[in-house]
mmCIF file of C-alpha atoms in Angstrom:
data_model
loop_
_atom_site.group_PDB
_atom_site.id
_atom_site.type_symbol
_atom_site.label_atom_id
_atom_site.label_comp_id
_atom_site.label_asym_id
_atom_site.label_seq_id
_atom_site.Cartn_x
_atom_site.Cartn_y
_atom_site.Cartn_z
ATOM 1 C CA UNK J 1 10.643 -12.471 26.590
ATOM 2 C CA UNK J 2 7.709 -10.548 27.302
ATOM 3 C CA UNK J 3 5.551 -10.823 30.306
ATOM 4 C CA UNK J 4 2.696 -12.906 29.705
ATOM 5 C CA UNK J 5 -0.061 -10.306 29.200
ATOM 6 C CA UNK J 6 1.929 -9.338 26.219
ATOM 7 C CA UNK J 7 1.816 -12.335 24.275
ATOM 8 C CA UNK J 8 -0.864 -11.533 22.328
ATOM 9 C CA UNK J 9 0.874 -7.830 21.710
ATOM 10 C CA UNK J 10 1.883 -8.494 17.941
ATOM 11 C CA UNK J 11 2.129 -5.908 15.490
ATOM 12 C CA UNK J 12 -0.386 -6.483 12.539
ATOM 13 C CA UNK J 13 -0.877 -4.737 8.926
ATOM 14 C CA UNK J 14 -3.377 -3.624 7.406
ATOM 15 C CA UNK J 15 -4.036 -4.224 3.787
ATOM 16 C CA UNK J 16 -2.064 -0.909 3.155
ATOM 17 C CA UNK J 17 0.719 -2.408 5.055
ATOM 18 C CA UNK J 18 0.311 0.550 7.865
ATOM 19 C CA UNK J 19 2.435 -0.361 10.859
ATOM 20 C CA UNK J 20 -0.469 -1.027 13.457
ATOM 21 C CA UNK J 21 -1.231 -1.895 17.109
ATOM 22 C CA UNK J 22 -4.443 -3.444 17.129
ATOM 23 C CA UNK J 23 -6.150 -3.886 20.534
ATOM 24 C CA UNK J 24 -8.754 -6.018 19.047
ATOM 25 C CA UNK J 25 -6.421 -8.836 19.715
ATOM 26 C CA UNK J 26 -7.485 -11.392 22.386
ATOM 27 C CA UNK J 27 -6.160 -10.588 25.932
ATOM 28 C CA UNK J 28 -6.316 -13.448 28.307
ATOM 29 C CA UNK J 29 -8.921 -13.773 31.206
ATOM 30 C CA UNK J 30 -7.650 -13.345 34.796
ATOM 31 C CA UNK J 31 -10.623 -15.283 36.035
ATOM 32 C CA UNK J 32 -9.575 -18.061 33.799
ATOM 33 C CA UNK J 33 -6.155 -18.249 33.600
ATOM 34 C CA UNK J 34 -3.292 -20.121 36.117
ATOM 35 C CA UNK J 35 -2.146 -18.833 39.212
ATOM 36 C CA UNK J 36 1.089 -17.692 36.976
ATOM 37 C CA UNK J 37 -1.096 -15.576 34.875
ATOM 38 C CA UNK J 38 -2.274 -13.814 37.614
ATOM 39 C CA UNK J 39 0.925 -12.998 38.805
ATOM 40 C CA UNK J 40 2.471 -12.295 35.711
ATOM 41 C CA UNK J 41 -0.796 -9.799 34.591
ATOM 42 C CA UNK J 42 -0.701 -8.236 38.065
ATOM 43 C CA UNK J 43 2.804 -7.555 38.480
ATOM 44 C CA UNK J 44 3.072 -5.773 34.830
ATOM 45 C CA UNK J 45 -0.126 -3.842 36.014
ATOM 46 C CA UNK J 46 1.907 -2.892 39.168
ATOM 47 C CA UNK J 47 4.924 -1.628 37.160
ATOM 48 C CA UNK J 48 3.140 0.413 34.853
ATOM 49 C CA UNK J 49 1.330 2.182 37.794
ATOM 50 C CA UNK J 50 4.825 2.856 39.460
ATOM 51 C CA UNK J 51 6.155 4.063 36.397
ATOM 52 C CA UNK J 52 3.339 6.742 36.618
ATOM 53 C CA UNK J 53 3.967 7.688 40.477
ATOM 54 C CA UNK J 54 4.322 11.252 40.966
ATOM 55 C CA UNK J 55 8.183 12.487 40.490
ATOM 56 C CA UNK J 56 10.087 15.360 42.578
ATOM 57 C CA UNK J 57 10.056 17.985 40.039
ATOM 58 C CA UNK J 58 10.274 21.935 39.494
ATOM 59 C CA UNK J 59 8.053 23.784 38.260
ATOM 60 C CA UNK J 60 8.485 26.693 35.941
ATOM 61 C CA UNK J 61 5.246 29.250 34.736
ATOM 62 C CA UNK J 62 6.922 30.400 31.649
ATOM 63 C CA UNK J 63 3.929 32.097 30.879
ATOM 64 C CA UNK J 64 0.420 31.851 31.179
ATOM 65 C CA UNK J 65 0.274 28.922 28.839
ATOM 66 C CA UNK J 66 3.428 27.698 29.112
ATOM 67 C CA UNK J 67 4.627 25.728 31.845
ATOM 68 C CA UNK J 68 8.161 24.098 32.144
ATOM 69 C CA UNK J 69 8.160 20.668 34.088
ATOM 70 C CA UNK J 70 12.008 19.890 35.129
ATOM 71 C CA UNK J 71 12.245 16.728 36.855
ATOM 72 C CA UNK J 72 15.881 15.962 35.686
ATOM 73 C CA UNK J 73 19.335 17.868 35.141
ATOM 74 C CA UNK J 74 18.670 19.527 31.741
ATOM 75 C CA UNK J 75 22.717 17.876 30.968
ATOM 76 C CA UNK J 76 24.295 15.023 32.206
ATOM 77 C CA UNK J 77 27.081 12.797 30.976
ATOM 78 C CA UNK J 78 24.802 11.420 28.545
ATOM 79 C CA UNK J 79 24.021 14.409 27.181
ATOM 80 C CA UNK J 80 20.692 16.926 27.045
ATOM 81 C CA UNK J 81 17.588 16.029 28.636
ATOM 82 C CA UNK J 82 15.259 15.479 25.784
ATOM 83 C CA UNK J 83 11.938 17.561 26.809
ATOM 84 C CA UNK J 84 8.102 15.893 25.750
ATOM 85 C CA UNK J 85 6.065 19.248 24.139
ATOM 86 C CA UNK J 86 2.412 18.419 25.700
ATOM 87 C CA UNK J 87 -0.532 19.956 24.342
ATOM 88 C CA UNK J 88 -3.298 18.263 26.342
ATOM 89 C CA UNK J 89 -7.354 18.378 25.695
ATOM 90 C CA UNK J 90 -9.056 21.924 26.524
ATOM 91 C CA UNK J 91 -10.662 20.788 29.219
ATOM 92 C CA UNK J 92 -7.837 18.954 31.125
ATOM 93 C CA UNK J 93 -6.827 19.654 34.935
ATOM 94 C CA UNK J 94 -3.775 19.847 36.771
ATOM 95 C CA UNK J 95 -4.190 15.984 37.804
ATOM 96 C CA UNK J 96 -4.888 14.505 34.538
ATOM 97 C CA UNK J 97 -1.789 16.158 33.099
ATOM 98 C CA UNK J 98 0.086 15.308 35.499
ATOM 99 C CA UNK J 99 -0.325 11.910 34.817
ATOM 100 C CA UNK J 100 0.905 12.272 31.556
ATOM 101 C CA UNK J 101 3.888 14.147 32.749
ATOM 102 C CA UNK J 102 4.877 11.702 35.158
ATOM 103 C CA UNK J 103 4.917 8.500 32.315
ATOM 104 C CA UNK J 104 7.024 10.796 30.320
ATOM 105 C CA UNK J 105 9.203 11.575 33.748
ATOM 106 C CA UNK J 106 9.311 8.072 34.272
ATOM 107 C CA UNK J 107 11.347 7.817 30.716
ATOM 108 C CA UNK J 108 13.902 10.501 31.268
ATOM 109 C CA UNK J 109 12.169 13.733 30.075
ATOM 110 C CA UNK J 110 11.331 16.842 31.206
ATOM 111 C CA UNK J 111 7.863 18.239 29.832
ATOM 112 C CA UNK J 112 7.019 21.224 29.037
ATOM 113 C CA UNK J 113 3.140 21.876 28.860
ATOM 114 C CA UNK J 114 0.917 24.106 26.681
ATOM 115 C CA UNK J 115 -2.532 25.259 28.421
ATOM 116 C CA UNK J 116 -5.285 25.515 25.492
ATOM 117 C CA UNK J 117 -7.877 27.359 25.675
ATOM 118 C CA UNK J 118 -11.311 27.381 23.381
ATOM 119 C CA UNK J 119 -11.039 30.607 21.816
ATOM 120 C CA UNK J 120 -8.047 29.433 19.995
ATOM 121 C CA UNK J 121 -10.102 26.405 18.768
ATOM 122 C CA UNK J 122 -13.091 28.731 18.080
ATOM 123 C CA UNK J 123 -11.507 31.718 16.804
ATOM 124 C CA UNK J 124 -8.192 30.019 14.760
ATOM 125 C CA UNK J 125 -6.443 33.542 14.054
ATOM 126 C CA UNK J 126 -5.902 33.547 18.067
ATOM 127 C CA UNK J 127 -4.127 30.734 17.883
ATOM 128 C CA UNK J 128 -1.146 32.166 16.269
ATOM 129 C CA UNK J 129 0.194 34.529 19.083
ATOM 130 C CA UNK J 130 0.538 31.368 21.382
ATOM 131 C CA UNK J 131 2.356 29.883 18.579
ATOM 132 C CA UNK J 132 4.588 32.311 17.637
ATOM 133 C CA UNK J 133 4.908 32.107 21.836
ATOM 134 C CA UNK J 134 5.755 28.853 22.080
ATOM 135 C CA UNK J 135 8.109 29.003 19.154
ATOM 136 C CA UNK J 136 10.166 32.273 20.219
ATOM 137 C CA UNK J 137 10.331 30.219 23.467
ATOM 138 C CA UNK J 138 11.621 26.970 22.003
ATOM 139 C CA UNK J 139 14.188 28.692 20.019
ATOM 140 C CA UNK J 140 15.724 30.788 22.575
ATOM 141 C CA UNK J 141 16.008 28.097 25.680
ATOM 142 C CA UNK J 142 15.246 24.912 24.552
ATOM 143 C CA UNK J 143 18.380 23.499 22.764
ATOM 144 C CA UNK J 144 17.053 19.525 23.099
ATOM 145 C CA UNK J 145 15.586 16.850 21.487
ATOM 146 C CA UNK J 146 11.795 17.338 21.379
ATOM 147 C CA UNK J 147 8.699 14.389 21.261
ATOM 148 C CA UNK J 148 5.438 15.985 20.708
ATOM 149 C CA UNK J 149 2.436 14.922 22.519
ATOM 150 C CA UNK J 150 -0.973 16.399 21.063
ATOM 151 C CA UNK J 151 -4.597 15.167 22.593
ATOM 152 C CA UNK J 152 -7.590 16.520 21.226
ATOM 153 C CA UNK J 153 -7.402 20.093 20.103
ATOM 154 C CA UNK J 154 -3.848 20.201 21.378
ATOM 155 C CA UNK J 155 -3.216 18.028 17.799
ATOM 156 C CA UNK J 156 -4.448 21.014 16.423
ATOM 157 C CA UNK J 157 -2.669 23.732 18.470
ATOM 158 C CA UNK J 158 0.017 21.802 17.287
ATOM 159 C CA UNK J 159 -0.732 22.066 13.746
ATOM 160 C CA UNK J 160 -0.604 25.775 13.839
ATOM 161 C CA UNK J 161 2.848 25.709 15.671
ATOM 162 C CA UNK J 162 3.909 24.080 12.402
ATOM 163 C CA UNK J 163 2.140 26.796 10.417
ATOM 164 C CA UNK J 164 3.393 29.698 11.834
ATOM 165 C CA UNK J 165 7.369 28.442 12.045
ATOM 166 C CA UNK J 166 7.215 27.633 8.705
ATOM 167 C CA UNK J 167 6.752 31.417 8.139
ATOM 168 C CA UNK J 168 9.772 31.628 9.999
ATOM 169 C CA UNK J 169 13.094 30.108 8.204
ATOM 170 C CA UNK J 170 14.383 29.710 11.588
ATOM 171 C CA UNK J 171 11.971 28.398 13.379
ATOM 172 C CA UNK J 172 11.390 26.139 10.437
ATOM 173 C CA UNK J 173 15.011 24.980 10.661
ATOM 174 C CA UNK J 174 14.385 24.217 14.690
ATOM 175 C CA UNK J 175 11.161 22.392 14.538
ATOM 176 C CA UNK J 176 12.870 20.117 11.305
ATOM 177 C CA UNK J 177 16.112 19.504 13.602
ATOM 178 C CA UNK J 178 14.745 19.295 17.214
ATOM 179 C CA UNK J 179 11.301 17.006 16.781
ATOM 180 C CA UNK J 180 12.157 13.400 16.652
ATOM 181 C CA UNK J 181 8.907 12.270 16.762
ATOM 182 C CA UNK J 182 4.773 12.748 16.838
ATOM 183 C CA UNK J 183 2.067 10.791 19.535
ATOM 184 C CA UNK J 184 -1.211 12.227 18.429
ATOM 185 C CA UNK J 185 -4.133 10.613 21.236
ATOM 186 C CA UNK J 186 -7.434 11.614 19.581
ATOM 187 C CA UNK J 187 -7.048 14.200 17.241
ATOM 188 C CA UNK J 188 -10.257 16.211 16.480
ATOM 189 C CA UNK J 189 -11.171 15.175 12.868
ATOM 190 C CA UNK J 190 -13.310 14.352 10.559
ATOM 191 C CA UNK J 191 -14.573 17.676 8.579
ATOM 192 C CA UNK J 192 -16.658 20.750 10.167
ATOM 193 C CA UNK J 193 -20.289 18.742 10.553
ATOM 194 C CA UNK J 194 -18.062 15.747 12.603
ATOM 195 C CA UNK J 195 -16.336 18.815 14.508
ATOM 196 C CA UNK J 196 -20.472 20.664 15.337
ATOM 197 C CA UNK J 197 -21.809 16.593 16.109
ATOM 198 C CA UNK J 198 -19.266 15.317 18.299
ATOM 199 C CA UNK J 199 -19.275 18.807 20.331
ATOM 200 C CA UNK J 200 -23.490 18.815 20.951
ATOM 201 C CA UNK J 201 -22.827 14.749 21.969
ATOM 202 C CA UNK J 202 -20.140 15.568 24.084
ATOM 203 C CA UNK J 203 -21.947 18.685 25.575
ATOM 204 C CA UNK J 204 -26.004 17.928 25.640
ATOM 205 C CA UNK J 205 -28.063 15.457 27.875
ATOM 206 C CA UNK J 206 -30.932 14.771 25.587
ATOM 207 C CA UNK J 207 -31.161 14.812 21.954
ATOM 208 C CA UNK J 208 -33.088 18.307 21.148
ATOM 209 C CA UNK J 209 -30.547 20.168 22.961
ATOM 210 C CA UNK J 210 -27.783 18.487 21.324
ATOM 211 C CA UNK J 211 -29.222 19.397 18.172
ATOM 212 C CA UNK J 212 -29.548 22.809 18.964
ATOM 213 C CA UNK J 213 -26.008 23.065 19.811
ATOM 214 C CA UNK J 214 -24.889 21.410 16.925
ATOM 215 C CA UNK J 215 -27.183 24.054 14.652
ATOM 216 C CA UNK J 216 -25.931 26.948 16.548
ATOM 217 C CA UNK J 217 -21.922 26.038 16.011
ATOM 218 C CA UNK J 218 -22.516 25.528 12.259
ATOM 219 C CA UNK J 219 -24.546 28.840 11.612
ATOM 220 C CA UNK J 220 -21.407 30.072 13.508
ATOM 221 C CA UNK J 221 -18.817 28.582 11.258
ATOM 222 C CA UNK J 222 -21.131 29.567 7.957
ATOM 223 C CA UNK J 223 -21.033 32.960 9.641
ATOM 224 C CA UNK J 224 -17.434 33.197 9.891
ATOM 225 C CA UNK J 225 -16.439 30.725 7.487
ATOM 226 C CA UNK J 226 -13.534 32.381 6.811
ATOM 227 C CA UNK J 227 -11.975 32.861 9.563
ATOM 228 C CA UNK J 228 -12.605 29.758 11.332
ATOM 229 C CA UNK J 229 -13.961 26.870 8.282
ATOM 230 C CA UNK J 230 -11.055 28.072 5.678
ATOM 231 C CA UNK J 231 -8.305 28.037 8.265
ATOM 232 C CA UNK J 232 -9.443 24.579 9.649
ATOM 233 C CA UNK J 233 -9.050 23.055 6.463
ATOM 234 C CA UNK J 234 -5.864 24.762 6.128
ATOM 235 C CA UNK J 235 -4.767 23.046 9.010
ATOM 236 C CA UNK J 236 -6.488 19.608 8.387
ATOM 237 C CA UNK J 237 -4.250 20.318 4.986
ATOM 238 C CA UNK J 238 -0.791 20.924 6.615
ATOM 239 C CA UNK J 239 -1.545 17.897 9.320
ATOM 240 C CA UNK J 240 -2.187 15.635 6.003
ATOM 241 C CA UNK J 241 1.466 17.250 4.615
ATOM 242 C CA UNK J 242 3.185 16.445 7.622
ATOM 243 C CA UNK J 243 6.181 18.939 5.405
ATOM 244 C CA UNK J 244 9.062 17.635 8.332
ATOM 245 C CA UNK J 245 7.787 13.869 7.930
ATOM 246 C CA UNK J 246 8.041 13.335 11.613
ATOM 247 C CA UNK J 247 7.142 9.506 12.228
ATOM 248 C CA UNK J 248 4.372 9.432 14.435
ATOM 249 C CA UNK J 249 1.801 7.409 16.654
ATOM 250 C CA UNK J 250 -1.541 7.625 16.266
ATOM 251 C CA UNK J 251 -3.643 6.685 19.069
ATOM 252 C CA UNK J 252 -7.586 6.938 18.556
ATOM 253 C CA UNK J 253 -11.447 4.743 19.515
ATOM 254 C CA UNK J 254 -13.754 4.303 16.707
ATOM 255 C CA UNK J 255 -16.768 5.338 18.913
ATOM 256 C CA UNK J 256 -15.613 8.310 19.650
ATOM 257 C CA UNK J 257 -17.728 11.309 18.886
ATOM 258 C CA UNK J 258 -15.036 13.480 17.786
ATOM 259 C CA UNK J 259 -12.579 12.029 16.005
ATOM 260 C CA UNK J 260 -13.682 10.115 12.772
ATOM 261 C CA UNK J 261 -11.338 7.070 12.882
ATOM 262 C CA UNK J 262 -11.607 6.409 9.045
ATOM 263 C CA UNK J 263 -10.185 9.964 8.576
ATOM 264 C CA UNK J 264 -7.285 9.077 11.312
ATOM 265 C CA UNK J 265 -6.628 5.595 8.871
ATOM 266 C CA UNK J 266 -6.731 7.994 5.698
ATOM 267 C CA UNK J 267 -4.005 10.531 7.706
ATOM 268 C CA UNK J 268 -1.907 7.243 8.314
ATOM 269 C CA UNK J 269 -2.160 6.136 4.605
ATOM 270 C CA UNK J 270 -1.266 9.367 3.572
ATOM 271 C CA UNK J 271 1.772 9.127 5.409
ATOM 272 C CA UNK J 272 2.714 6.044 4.771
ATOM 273 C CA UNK J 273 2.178 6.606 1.179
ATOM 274 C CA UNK J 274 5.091 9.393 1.268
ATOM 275 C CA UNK J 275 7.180 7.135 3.238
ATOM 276 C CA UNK J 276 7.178 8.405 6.678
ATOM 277 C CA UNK J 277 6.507 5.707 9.606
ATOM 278 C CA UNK J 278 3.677 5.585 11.210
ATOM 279 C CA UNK J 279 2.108 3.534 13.293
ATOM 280 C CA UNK J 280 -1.802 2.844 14.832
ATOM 281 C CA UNK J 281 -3.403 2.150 17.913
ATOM 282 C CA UNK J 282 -6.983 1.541 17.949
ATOM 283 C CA UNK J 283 -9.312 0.513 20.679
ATOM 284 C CA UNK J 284 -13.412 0.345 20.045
ATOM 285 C CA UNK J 285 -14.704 1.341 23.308
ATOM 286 C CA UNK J 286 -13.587 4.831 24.776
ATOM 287 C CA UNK J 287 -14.584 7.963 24.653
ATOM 288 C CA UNK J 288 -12.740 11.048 24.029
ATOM 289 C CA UNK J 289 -9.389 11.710 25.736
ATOM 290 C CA UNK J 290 -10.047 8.135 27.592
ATOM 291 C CA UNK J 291 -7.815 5.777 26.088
ATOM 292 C CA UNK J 292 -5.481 6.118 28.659
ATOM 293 C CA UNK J 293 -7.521 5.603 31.563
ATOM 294 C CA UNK J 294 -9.380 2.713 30.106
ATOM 295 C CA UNK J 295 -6.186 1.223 28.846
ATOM 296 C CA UNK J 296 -3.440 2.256 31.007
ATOM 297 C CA UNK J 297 -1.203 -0.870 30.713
ATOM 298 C CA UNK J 298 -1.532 -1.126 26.761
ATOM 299 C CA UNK J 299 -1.106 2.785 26.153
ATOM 300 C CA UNK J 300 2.249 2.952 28.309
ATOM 301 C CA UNK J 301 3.293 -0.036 26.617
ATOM 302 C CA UNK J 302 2.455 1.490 23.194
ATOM 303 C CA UNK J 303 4.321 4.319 24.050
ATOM 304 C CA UNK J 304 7.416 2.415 25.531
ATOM 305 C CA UNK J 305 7.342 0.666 21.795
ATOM 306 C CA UNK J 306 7.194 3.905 19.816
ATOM 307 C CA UNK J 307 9.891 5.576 22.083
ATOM 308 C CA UNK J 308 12.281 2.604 21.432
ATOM 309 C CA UNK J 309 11.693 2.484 17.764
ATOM 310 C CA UNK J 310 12.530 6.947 17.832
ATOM 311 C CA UNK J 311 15.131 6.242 20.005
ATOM 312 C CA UNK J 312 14.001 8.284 23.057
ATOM 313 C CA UNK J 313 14.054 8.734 25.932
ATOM 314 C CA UNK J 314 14.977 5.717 28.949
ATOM 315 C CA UNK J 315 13.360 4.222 31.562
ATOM 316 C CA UNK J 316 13.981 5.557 35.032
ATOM 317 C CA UNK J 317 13.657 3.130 37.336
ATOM 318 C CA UNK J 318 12.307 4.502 40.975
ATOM 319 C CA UNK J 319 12.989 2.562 43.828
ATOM 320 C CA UNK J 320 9.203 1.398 43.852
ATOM 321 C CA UNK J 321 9.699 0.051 40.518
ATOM 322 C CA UNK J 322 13.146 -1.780 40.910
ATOM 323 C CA UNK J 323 11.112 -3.676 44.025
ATOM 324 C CA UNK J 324 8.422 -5.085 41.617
#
């Protein structure tokens, strides 16, 4: 039986019968609850903060992007340490990703992190060589199960991964064999105008400078359309495909300023249309990249759900966790 903060955790469907998380659902007040409540809410708050607390680990520059996170034998008698590929936000730091890496830890992975960087968002065609990087990496020392983890524009990094293996039969072969499963936490979408928009908001202070940010990145793409429009769509194109139909989780806010949320529903309808799982979790008031800090309990227990129904990964309990 659930704690009882997690009551009113129920899956839900939408009319098109997409698996969903919902957290629209009613969550109970502390202030008004029993004594129990309190408890029972504060304890699960506890263990979900220990299960983030920084792990020994060793750490591994691959290369400049690449950076290999080994916090457990890579083989024991259960077999190979699966390995979470994380392709946080552009603008993440050491600390942020770290918290990430340390859920995942937590669960009985090692991670092994890509470092974006804008020109590969800006200029797409750049984006390849730290693809085919990646990939020639994967294939010659990475012989696991893999769980992808793309935020932002690393949803998109990820996305041309995908497009350069499949010009490779055998790095088509790994990515079909290895993957085992897709969390995507606010993928940039929503067309090239939602792309220019939710940049100037994100970037400006006051409105006249936002819109002169937003002018300037869409006489760039006109400029350059294709190299950087034609490819996007390209890529919004192969995300929609999903050609290894890899169930996934998609995680997004409907106010936030870069990621249209009826375009993340249309993704998941597409998917489920062709028969590949996938499930939703939406929340209506964070920001970009923020769903995790503003909801910390629900988004480790939504991934603890989809990592059960994959079949990945296991709970490591430290000793600060087997205390609460």
């Amino acid at each position: 039986m659930r704690p009882a903060l997690y009551q009113h955790w129920k899956k839900i469907f939408h009319p098109t019968s997409i698996n969903c998380l919902s957290s629209s659902r009613p969550v109970p007040s502390v202030q008004n609850s029993s004594g129990f409540l309190k408890a029972a809410v504060s304890r699960e708050q506890n263990r979900h903060m220990a299960s983030m607390a920084p792990l020994e680990r060793k750490v591994s520059k691959v290369t400049q992007h690449l950076i290999y996170h080994q916090y457990h034998p890579e083989e024991t008698e259960r077999g190979k340490t699966p390995i979470v590929l994380f392709l946080p936000w552009i603008t993440v730091t050491g600390k942020s990703a770290r918290r990430f890496e340390d859920v995942y830890a937590h669960r009985g992975f090692n991670v092994l992190t890509v470092w974006n960087e804008v020109k590969y968002f800006v200029w797409p065609k750049s984006a390849f060589s730290l693809s085919k990087e990646v990939l020639e990496y994967l294939q010659a020392e990475v012989d696991c199960d893999l769980v992808v983890h793309g935020m932002s524009i690393g949803a998109y990094l990820y996305t041309m991964i995908v497009m350069a293996a499949l010009q490779n039969p055998q790095h088509t072969s790994y990515l079909r064999d290895h993957v085992k499963g897709n969390i995507f936490d606010s993928i940039v979408c929503g067309g090239v105008k939602q792309m220019a928009l939710g940049v100037s908001k994100t970037v400006a202070n006051n409105v006249a400078l936002e819109k002169l940010i937003q002018g300037t990145i869409l006489t760039y793409f006109n400029l350059t359309k294709s190299h950087t429009v034609d490819l996007y769509n390209d890529a919004i194109q192969l995300f929609y495909d999903n050609p290894f139909l890899t169930s996934s989780l998609l995680l997004y806010s409907t106010v936030d300023r870069m990621s249209d949320p009826k375009t993340v529903e249309s993704i998941a309808r597409a998917w489920e249309d062709r028969g590949i799982q996938v499930m939703l979790q939406k929340w209506t008031d964070s920001k970009h990249v923020e769903l995790m800090k503003d909801h910390t309990v629900e988004y480790i227990e939504c991934l603890d759900e989809y990592l059960a129904y994959i079949k990945m990964g296991n709970r490591v309990h430290s000793p600060l966790m087997a205390k609460l």
